[in-house]
Amino acid sequence: MAPNVYALVDCNNFYVSCERVFRPELVGVPVVVLSNNDGCLISRSDEAKALGLRMGEPYFKARPFLEQHRVRVFSSNYPLYGDLSRRVNLVLGQFSPEVEPYSIDESFVRLAAPVQHRPDYQALALAIRAAVLQQVGIPVCVGVAPTKTLAKLANRRARHVSGGVLILDSPESQAMALAATAVRDVWGIGRRQAPKLLAADIGTAAELAAATEGWVRRNLGGVVGVRLWRELRGEPCLSWHPRPEADDEAEGRRHSVTYTRSFGQPQRGQPVLCEAVATFAARAAEKLRRHELAAHLVTVLLGTDRFAATTEGATRTAVIYLPQATQDTSTLLAAARRGLAQLYQPGAAYVRAGVLLSGLEPPGQPQLDLFTPIEPARLQEQQQLMRTLDSLNHRFGRDAVRYAATGTRAAAWAGRNGFRSPAYTTSWEELWQVK
DNA sequence: TCTGGGGTCCTAGGACCC
DNA sequence: TCTGGGGTCCTAGGACCC
């Protein structure tokens, strides 16, 4: 049987490219997009990279430099990026039924096992690139190889190749690419492992691939390292999960749903924190219902400033167990409030909070709690209310209808996002206008 | 004044059971 | 007086990813 071939399609400077789709005047000039809360730089155009701006640089430090060089700055606009990401995947679906979105800006495409003698992957990769650019307006790079890890490696190198595609379908081309790739740039080798490998005289991906399996098992995180090592040698070991949220099989189901945010200003008062946590719980609950799941565990997180010199800086958590898994906002809200009450310490200055829902299962699973079973009629009522709430908010905009506990819109704890572009494609109020 | 957020996978270790 | 070993389940924490 012919082996599979994987293409990794990666959108170039994705968030910046999204902003450029609707503002052609941004093409050719330095542009950056900031993280939530306008905290740091998370996407840079090539021009911004050329100015020496680094990924993850705090915005407040870079600001004078950005102004001096007239860099265009945007707050992140996730509804817009998420929608364009979806459109990119639709285009990829024209080339293969097997598309696995890996992150908002990257997808793996499994290409049909080649029937003919030597398929022209180069031409195919170029066609993918042209189609995404033409139909969505986003430039991408494409790496093609027999394993996911090699496809990632090919993609990385494709960025510096004219045409933006690189095919590693022969042992010779793979050997060359491995020799030219620093080991710290291999997918799965992070900040911790890279120095360890260097100390063992392993500086390139080729040198890692040439190590013995026993050495890798002992020194590179056991089974995880061995899997990575095999993938580099062309043996596929990573599994394939097409359309992760579409199917309801236990296999591909997610394990948690989180909503955490930093505050615009440190917060000390319990009522304000209560509103923030209630808001985050309501958001997490929406996400839970979107994925058609219910949660048994509600974890509340409360964090103090980890950069402050005077305090410890720590995130503390409280876990509330719900005997019956639920996707009902008011039940989750009440649990979150109990968690907050356990955590809250008067006087502490909190800079971030969050809600994590876990112990997930499909809603309406058989009841295990024998003592306080919720009545089926009441359960149905709850579910109907949530469906109504979600559809109203979908139709009339986020927060058209919401819980009083979540407080006012102009909340004291709200984060900054001073430079946000309109949600051109997902919000009726902000639709792109042609004049 | 100002440093993001949301995930996954794996392992170690404790509690408990037989 | 002696005090095993295997299994399961759970949690905390590490490492990594974009």
Coordinates of C-alpha atoms (C1' of nucleotides) in Angstrom, one line a residue:
Chain A
M1 CA 0.0 0.0 0.0
A2 CA 1.3 3.4 -0.9
P3 CA 2.2 5.5 2.2
N4 CA 0.3 8.7 3.0
V5 CA 1.8 12.1 2.3
Y6 CA 1.0 15.1 4.5
A7 CA 0.9 18.8 3.5
L8 CA 1.2 21.4 6.2
V9 CA -0.4 24.7 5.1
D10 CA 0.6 27.6 7.3
C11 CA -0.8 31.1 6.8
N12 CA 1.9 33.7 6.7
N13 CA 1.8 36.3 9.6
F14 CA -1.8 35.2 9.9
Y15 CA -3.4 38.0 12.0
V16 CA -1.6 40.7 10.1
S17 CA -2.7 39.1 6.8
C18 CA -6.3 39.1 8.0
E19 CA -6.1 42.8 8.7
R20 CA -4.7 43.3 5.2
V21 CA -7.5 41.5 3.5
F22 CA -9.8 44.4 4.3
R23 CA -7.3 47.2 4.2
P24 CA -5.1 46.9 1.1
E25 CA -3.3 50.1 2.2
L26 CA -1.6 48.0 4.9
V27 CA 0.3 46.0 2.3
G28 CA 3.9 46.8 2.1
V29 CA 4.0 48.7 5.4
P30 CA 5.0 47.5 8.8
V31 CA 2.0 46.2 10.8
V32 CA 1.7 44.4 14.1
V33 CA -1.2 42.8 16.0
L34 CA -1.3 42.8 19.8
S35 CA -2.4 40.0 22.1
N36 CA -5.6 40.2 24.3
N37 CA -5.5 43.2 26.6
D38 CA -3.0 44.9 24.2
G39 CA -0.3 43.1 26.1
C40 CA 2.3 42.1 23.6
L41 CA 3.1 41.7 19.9
I42 CA 1.8 38.4 18.6
S43 CA 1.8 38.9 14.8
R44 CA 4.2 40.9 12.7
S45 CA 4.4 41.7 9.0
D46 CA 7.6 41.0 7.2
E47 CA 8.3 44.7 7.3
A48 CA 7.8 44.8 11.1
K49 CA 10.2 41.8 11.5
A50 CA 12.8 43.6 9.4
L51 CA 12.6 46.5 11.8
G52 CA 13.8 44.0 14.5
L53 CA 10.5 43.7 16.4
R54 CA 10.4 40.4 18.3
M55 CA 7.5 38.0 18.8
G56 CA 6.0 38.4 22.3
E57 CA 7.6 41.8 23.0
P58 CA 5.6 43.8 25.5
Y59 CA 3.7 46.5 23.8
F60 CA 4.4 49.2 26.4
K61 CA 8.1 48.7 25.9
A62 CA 7.9 48.7 22.1
R63 CA 5.5 51.6 21.8
P64 CA 8.0 54.5 21.3
F65 CA 9.8 52.5 18.7
L66 CA 6.5 51.6 16.9
E67 CA 5.5 55.2 16.8
Q68 CA 8.9 56.4 15.6
H69 CA 8.7 54.0 12.7
R70 CA 5.0 54.5 12.0
V71 CA 4.2 50.9 12.5
R72 CA 0.4 50.2 12.2
V73 CA -0.9 48.6 15.4
F74 CA -4.0 46.5 15.8
S75 CA -5.7 44.9 18.8
S76 CA -6.5 41.2 18.1
N77 CA -9.9 40.6 16.5
Y78 CA -10.6 36.9 17.0
P79 CA -14.0 36.7 15.4
L80 CA -12.5 38.0 12.2
Y81 CA -9.5 35.7 12.3
G82 CA -11.6 32.7 13.2
D83 CA -13.9 33.3 10.2
L84 CA -11.1 33.7 7.7
S85 CA -9.5 30.6 9.2
R86 CA -12.7 28.7 8.5
R87 CA -12.7 29.9 4.9
V88 CA -9.1 28.8 4.4
N89 CA -10.1 25.3 5.5
L90 CA -13.0 25.3 3.0
V91 CA -10.5 26.0 0.2
L92 CA -8.2 23.2 1.4
G93 CA -11.2 20.9 1.3
Q94 CA -11.3 21.4 -2.4
F95 CA -8.0 19.5 -2.6
S96 CA -8.6 16.6 -0.2
P97 CA -11.5 15.4 1.9
E98 CA -9.0 14.9 4.7
V99 CA -8.2 18.3 6.4
E100 CA -7.1 18.5 10.0
P101 CA -7.1 22.1 11.4
Y102 CA -4.2 22.2 13.8
S103 CA -4.4 25.8 15.0
I104 CA -6.1 28.9 13.8
D105 CA -3.5 29.5 11.2
E106 CA -2.3 26.0 10.3
S107 CA -3.9 22.9 8.8
F108 CA -2.6 19.5 7.8
V109 CA -4.0 18.0 4.6
R110 CA -3.6 14.3 3.9
L111 CA -3.1 13.8 0.3
A112 CA -4.5 10.8 -1.5
A113 CA -2.2 7.9 -1.5
P114 CA -0.5 8.2 -4.9
V115 CA -1.7 5.8 -7.5
Q116 CA 0.4 7.1 -10.4
H117 CA 4.1 6.6 -10.5
R118 CA 5.3 9.9 -9.1
P119 CA 2.7 12.5 -8.3
D120 CA 3.7 16.1 -8.9
Y121 CA 3.5 17.4 -5.3
Q122 CA 5.2 20.6 -6.3
A123 CA 2.5 21.5 -8.7
L124 CA -0.2 20.5 -6.2
A125 CA 1.3 22.6 -3.4
L126 CA 1.6 25.6 -5.7
A127 CA -2.1 25.1 -6.7
I128 CA -3.2 25.1 -3.0
R129 CA -1.2 28.2 -2.4
A130 CA -2.7 30.0 -5.4
A131 CA -6.3 28.9 -4.5
V132 CA -6.1 30.2 -0.9
L133 CA -4.6 33.5 -2.0
Q134 CA -7.2 34.0 -4.7
Q135 CA -10.3 32.9 -2.8
V136 CA -9.5 34.2 0.7
G137 CA -6.7 36.7 0.1
I138 CA -4.3 35.1 2.6
P139 CA -0.8 34.1 1.6
V140 CA 0.3 30.6 2.8
C141 CA 3.4 28.4 2.8
V142 CA 3.1 24.7 2.1
G143 CA 5.4 21.9 3.2
V144 CA 4.9 18.3 2.0
A145 CA 6.5 15.2 3.5
P146 CA 5.7 11.6 4.6
T147 CA 5.2 12.5 8.3
K148 CA 3.6 15.4 10.1
T149 CA 6.9 16.3 11.8
L150 CA 8.7 16.4 8.5
A151 CA 5.9 18.4 6.9
K152 CA 6.3 21.0 9.7
L153 CA 10.0 21.0 9.0
A154 CA 9.4 21.4 5.3
N155 CA 7.0 24.2 5.9
R156 CA 9.5 26.1 8.0
R157 CA 12.0 25.9 5.3
A158 CA 9.4 26.8 2.6
R159 CA 9.2 30.3 4.1
H160 CA 12.6 31.0 2.7
V161 CA 12.1 29.3 -0.7
S162 CA 10.8 31.2 -3.6
G163 CA 7.3 30.0 -4.4
G164 CA 6.7 29.3 -0.7
V165 CA 6.4 25.5 -1.1
L166 CA 8.9 22.8 -0.2
I167 CA 8.5 19.1 -1.0
L168 CA 10.4 16.4 1.0
D169 CA 9.4 13.3 -0.8
S170 CA 12.8 11.6 -1.3
P171 CA 15.4 10.4 1.2
E172 CA 17.9 12.8 -0.3
S173 CA 15.8 15.9 0.0
Q174 CA 14.9 14.9 3.6
A175 CA 18.5 14.4 4.6
M176 CA 19.4 17.8 3.2
A177 CA 16.6 19.5 5.0
L178 CA 17.4 17.7 8.3
A179 CA 21.0 18.7 8.1
A180 CA 20.1 22.4 7.5
T181 CA 17.6 22.6 10.4
A182 CA 18.8 23.5 13.9
V183 CA 17.5 21.0 16.5
R184 CA 15.7 23.8 18.5
D185 CA 13.6 24.4 15.4
V186 CA 12.2 20.9 15.3
W187 CA 8.5 20.7 16.2
G188 CA 8.4 19.3 19.7
I189 CA 11.8 20.4 20.9
G190 CA 11.2 23.4 23.2
R191 CA 13.2 25.6 25.5
R192 CA 13.9 22.9 27.9
Q193 CA 15.2 20.1 25.7
A194 CA 17.2 22.2 23.2
P195 CA 20.1 23.0 25.6
K196 CA 20.2 19.4 26.7
L197 CA 20.6 18.2 23.2
L198 CA 23.3 20.8 22.4
A199 CA 25.2 19.6 25.5
A200 CA 25.1 16.1 24.0
D201 CA 26.6 17.5 20.7
I202 CA 23.3 17.3 18.9
G203 CA 22.9 20.6 17.1
T204 CA 20.8 19.7 14.0
A205 CA 17.7 17.6 13.2
A206 CA 20.0 15.3 11.2
E207 CA 22.1 14.6 14.3
L208 CA 19.0 13.9 16.3
A209 CA 17.7 11.5 13.7
A210 CA 21.0 9.7 13.8
A211 CA 21.0 9.1 17.6
T212 CA 20.1 5.7 18.8
E213 CA 16.5 4.9 19.9
G214 CA 17.8 4.0 23.4
W215 CA 19.5 7.3 23.9
V216 CA 16.4 9.2 22.7
R217 CA 14.2 7.2 25.1
R218 CA 16.4 7.9 28.0
N219 CA 17.2 11.6 27.3
L220 CA 14.2 13.0 25.4
G221 CA 11.1 12.5 27.5
G222 CA 10.6 8.7 26.9
V223 CA 7.9 7.7 24.5
V224 CA 7.3 11.3 23.4
G225 CA 10.9 11.6 22.3
V226 CA 10.9 8.3 20.5
R227 CA 7.8 9.2 18.5
L228 CA 9.4 12.5 17.5
W229 CA 12.6 10.7 16.5
R230 CA 10.7 8.2 14.4
E231 CA 8.8 10.9 12.7
L232 CA 12.0 12.6 11.7
R233 CA 13.2 9.4 10.2
G234 CA 10.1 9.2 8.0
E235 CA 8.0 6.8 10.1
P236 CA 4.5 8.3 10.8
C237 CA 3.6 8.0 14.5
L238 CA 1.3 10.9 15.1
S239 CA -2.4 10.3 14.8
W240 CA -4.8 11.9 12.5
H241 CA -7.8 13.8 13.8
P242 CA -9.8 15.4 11.0
R243 CA -12.4 18.0 12.1
P244 CA -11.8 17.8 15.8
E245 CA -15.0 19.4 17.0
A246 CA -17.3 18.0 14.3
D247 CA -17.7 14.5 15.5
D248 CA -19.1 13.4 18.9
E249 CA -17.1 10.3 19.3
A250 CA -15.3 10.0 22.6
E251 CA -12.0 9.7 20.7
G252 CA -11.8 13.2 19.4
R253 CA -13.5 15.0 22.2
R254 CA -11.8 17.8 24.0
H255 CA -11.1 17.6 27.7
S256 CA -11.5 21.1 28.9
V257 CA -12.9 24.5 28.0
T258 CA -11.2 27.6 29.4
Y259 CA -11.9 31.3 29.5
T260 CA -9.3 33.5 31.3
R261 CA -8.5 37.1 31.0
S262 CA -6.1 39.7 32.4
F263 CA -7.8 42.8 33.8
G264 CA -7.1 46.3 32.5
Q265 CA -6.3 47.4 36.1
P266 CA -5.6 45.3 39.2
Q267 CA -8.8 44.6 41.2
R268 CA -9.2 44.2 44.9
G269 CA -13.0 44.2 45.6
Q270 CA -15.0 41.1 45.8
P271 CA -18.1 42.4 44.0
V272 CA -16.1 43.4 40.9
L273 CA -14.2 40.1 40.9
C274 CA -17.5 38.4 41.2
E275 CA -18.8 40.1 38.1
A276 CA -15.7 39.2 36.2
V277 CA -15.8 35.6 37.2
A278 CA -19.5 35.4 36.3
T279 CA -18.8 36.9 32.9
F280 CA -16.0 34.4 32.3
A281 CA -18.2 31.5 33.5
A282 CA -21.0 32.6 31.1
R283 CA -18.5 32.7 28.2
A284 CA -17.1 29.3 29.0
A285 CA -20.6 28.0 29.2
E286 CA -21.4 29.3 25.7
K287 CA -18.3 27.6 24.4
L288 CA -19.3 24.4 26.2
R289 CA -22.7 24.4 24.5
R290 CA -21.2 25.2 21.1
H291 CA -19.2 22.0 21.4
E292 CA -22.3 20.1 22.7
L293 CA -20.7 19.2 26.0
A294 CA -21.6 19.3 29.7
A295 CA -19.1 19.7 32.6
H296 CA -18.7 18.1 36.0
L297 CA -15.9 20.3 37.3
V298 CA -15.7 24.1 37.5
T299 CA -12.3 25.4 38.3
V300 CA -12.0 29.1 39.2
L301 CA -8.5 30.8 38.8
L302 CA -7.5 34.0 40.4
G303 CA -4.0 35.4 39.8
T304 CA -1.8 38.2 41.3
D305 CA 0.9 40.0 39.3
R306 CA 3.7 37.7 38.5
F307 CA 5.9 40.6 37.3
A308 CA 5.5 42.7 40.5
A309 CA 8.7 42.8 42.6
T310 CA 6.9 43.2 45.9
T311 CA 4.5 40.2 45.8
E312 CA 4.9 36.5 45.2
G313 CA 2.8 36.5 42.0
A314 CA 0.8 33.3 41.8
T315 CA -2.4 31.8 40.4
R316 CA -4.6 30.0 42.9
T317 CA -7.4 27.7 41.9
A318 CA -10.5 26.3 43.5
V319 CA -12.4 23.3 42.1
I320 CA -16.1 22.8 42.5
Y321 CA -17.5 19.4 41.7
L322 CA -21.0 19.1 40.2
P323 CA -22.6 15.7 40.8
Q324 CA -24.5 16.1 37.5
A325 CA -22.7 17.3 34.4
T326 CA -24.3 20.5 33.2
Q327 CA -24.2 23.1 30.4
D328 CA -26.6 25.4 32.2
T329 CA -25.2 28.9 32.7
S330 CA -26.9 29.6 36.0
T331 CA -25.7 26.4 37.6
L332 CA -22.1 27.0 36.4
L333 CA -22.4 30.6 37.5
A334 CA -23.4 29.6 41.0
A335 CA -20.5 27.1 41.2
A336 CA -18.0 29.7 40.0
R337 CA -19.2 32.1 42.7
R338 CA -18.6 29.4 45.3
G339 CA -15.1 28.9 44.0
L340 CA -14.4 32.6 44.0
A341 CA -15.5 32.8 47.7
Q342 CA -13.0 30.1 48.6
L343 CA -10.2 31.9 46.9
Y344 CA -10.8 35.5 47.6
Q345 CA -8.4 37.2 50.0
P346 CA -9.2 40.8 51.1
G347 CA -6.4 43.1 50.2
A348 CA -4.8 41.1 47.4
A349 CA -4.5 42.9 44.1
Y350 CA -5.7 40.5 41.4
V351 CA -4.6 41.0 37.8
R352 CA -6.3 38.1 36.1
A353 CA -9.1 35.5 36.6
G354 CA -10.6 32.6 34.7
V355 CA -12.9 29.7 34.6
L356 CA -12.0 26.2 33.5
L357 CA -14.6 23.6 32.8
S358 CA -13.6 20.0 32.7
G359 CA -14.9 16.5 33.4
L360 CA -16.7 16.9 30.0
E361 CA -19.3 14.6 28.6
P362 CA -22.2 14.8 26.1
P363 CA -25.2 16.4 27.8
G364 CA -28.0 14.2 29.1
Q365 CA -25.8 11.2 30.1
P366 CA -27.4 8.7 32.5
Q367 CA -27.6 10.0 36.0
L368 CA -25.2 8.6 38.6
D369 CA -26.1 10.9 41.4
L370 CA -28.8 9.0 43.3
F371 CA -29.5 11.5 46.0
T372 CA -30.4 14.8 44.3
P373 CA -31.3 13.9 40.8
I374 CA -32.5 16.8 38.8
E375 CA -36.0 16.2 37.4
P376 CA -36.2 15.5 33.7
A377 CA -38.8 18.3 33.2
R378 CA -36.6 20.8 35.0
L379 CA -33.6 19.7 32.9
Q380 CA -35.6 20.2 29.7
E381 CA -36.6 23.6 30.8
Q382 CA -33.0 24.6 31.5
Q383 CA -31.9 23.3 28.1
Q384 CA -34.6 25.2 26.3
L385 CA -33.7 28.4 28.1
M386 CA -30.0 28.0 27.1
R387 CA -31.0 27.3 23.4
T388 CA -33.1 30.4 23.4
L389 CA -30.3 32.5 25.0
D390 CA -27.7 31.3 22.5
S391 CA -29.9 31.8 19.5
L392 CA -30.8 35.4 20.6
N393 CA -27.2 36.2 21.1
H394 CA -26.3 34.7 17.8
R395 CA -28.9 36.7 16.1
F396 CA -28.6 40.1 17.8
G397 CA -25.0 40.1 18.8
R398 CA -23.0 38.9 21.8
D399 CA -24.5 39.9 25.1
A400 CA -27.8 41.0 23.7
V401 CA -29.2 38.9 26.5
R402 CA -27.1 38.0 29.5
Y403 CA -27.2 37.4 33.3
A404 CA -27.4 40.2 35.7
A405 CA -24.5 38.7 37.7
T406 CA -22.2 39.5 34.9
G407 CA -22.5 43.2 35.6
T408 CA -22.3 46.2 33.4
R409 CA -20.7 46.3 30.0
A410 CA -18.2 49.1 30.7
A411 CA -16.7 47.0 33.5
A412 CA -13.9 48.2 35.7
W413 CA -12.0 45.0 35.1
A414 CA -12.3 45.0 31.3
G415 CA -9.1 44.6 29.4
R416 CA -7.7 47.0 26.9
N417 CA -8.2 46.7 23.1
G418 CA -7.8 50.2 21.8
F419 CA -6.9 49.3 18.2
R420 CA -9.4 46.7 17.2
S421 CA -10.5 46.5 13.6
P422 CA -14.2 45.9 12.8
A423 CA -15.5 42.3 12.7
Y424 CA -16.0 42.7 9.0
T425 CA -17.4 39.3 8.3
T426 CA -19.1 38.1 11.5
S427 CA -21.1 41.1 12.9
W428 CA -24.0 42.8 11.3
E429 CA -23.0 46.1 12.8
E430 CA -19.5 45.9 11.5
L431 CA -20.0 44.6 8.0
W432 CA -17.5 45.7 5.5
Q433 CA -18.8 48.7 3.6
V434 CA -18.0 49.5 0.0
K435 CA -18.3 53.2 -0.7
Chain B
dT1 C1' 0.7 52.8 34.3
dC2 C1' 1.6 49.0 30.7
dT3 C1' 4.3 41.7 30.0
dG4 C1' -1.8 37.0 26.2
dG5 C1' -4.7 33.0 26.1
dG6 C1' -6.2 28.2 25.1
dG7 C1' -5.0 23.9 24.4
dT8 C1' -2.6 18.7 24.4
dC9 C1' 0.0 14.9 26.1
dC10 C1' 2.7 12.5 29.4
dT11 C1' 4.6 11.1 34.0
dA12 C1' 5.0 10.7 38.9
dG13 C1' 3.1 9.9 43.0
dG14 C1' -0.7 9.2 46.4
dA15 C1' -4.9 6.8 47.8
dC16 C1' -7.2 2.8 47.7
dC17 C1' -8.3 -2.1 46.8
dC18 C1' -7.4 -7.0 46.6
Chain C
dT1 C1' 6.9 -10.3 64.3
dC2 C1' 6.8 -10.0 59.7
dT3 C1' 4.8 -5.8 56.3
dG4 C1' 4.2 -7.7 49.0
dG5 C1' 2.9 -6.4 44.7
dG6 C1' -0.2 -5.4 41.1
dG7 C1' -3.9 -2.8 39.5
dT8 C1' -6.9 1.5 39.1
dC9 C1' -8.1 6.1 39.5
dC10 C1' -7.0 10.7 40.4
dT11 C1' -4.3 15.0 40.6
dA12 C1' -0.4 18.0 40.0
dG13 C1' 3.0 19.5 37.3
dG14 C1' 6.1 19.6 33.4
dA15 C1' 6.9 20.3 28.6
dC16 C1' 5.3 21.7 24.4
dC17 C1' 2.4 23.9 20.8
dC18 C1' 0.3 28.1 18.3

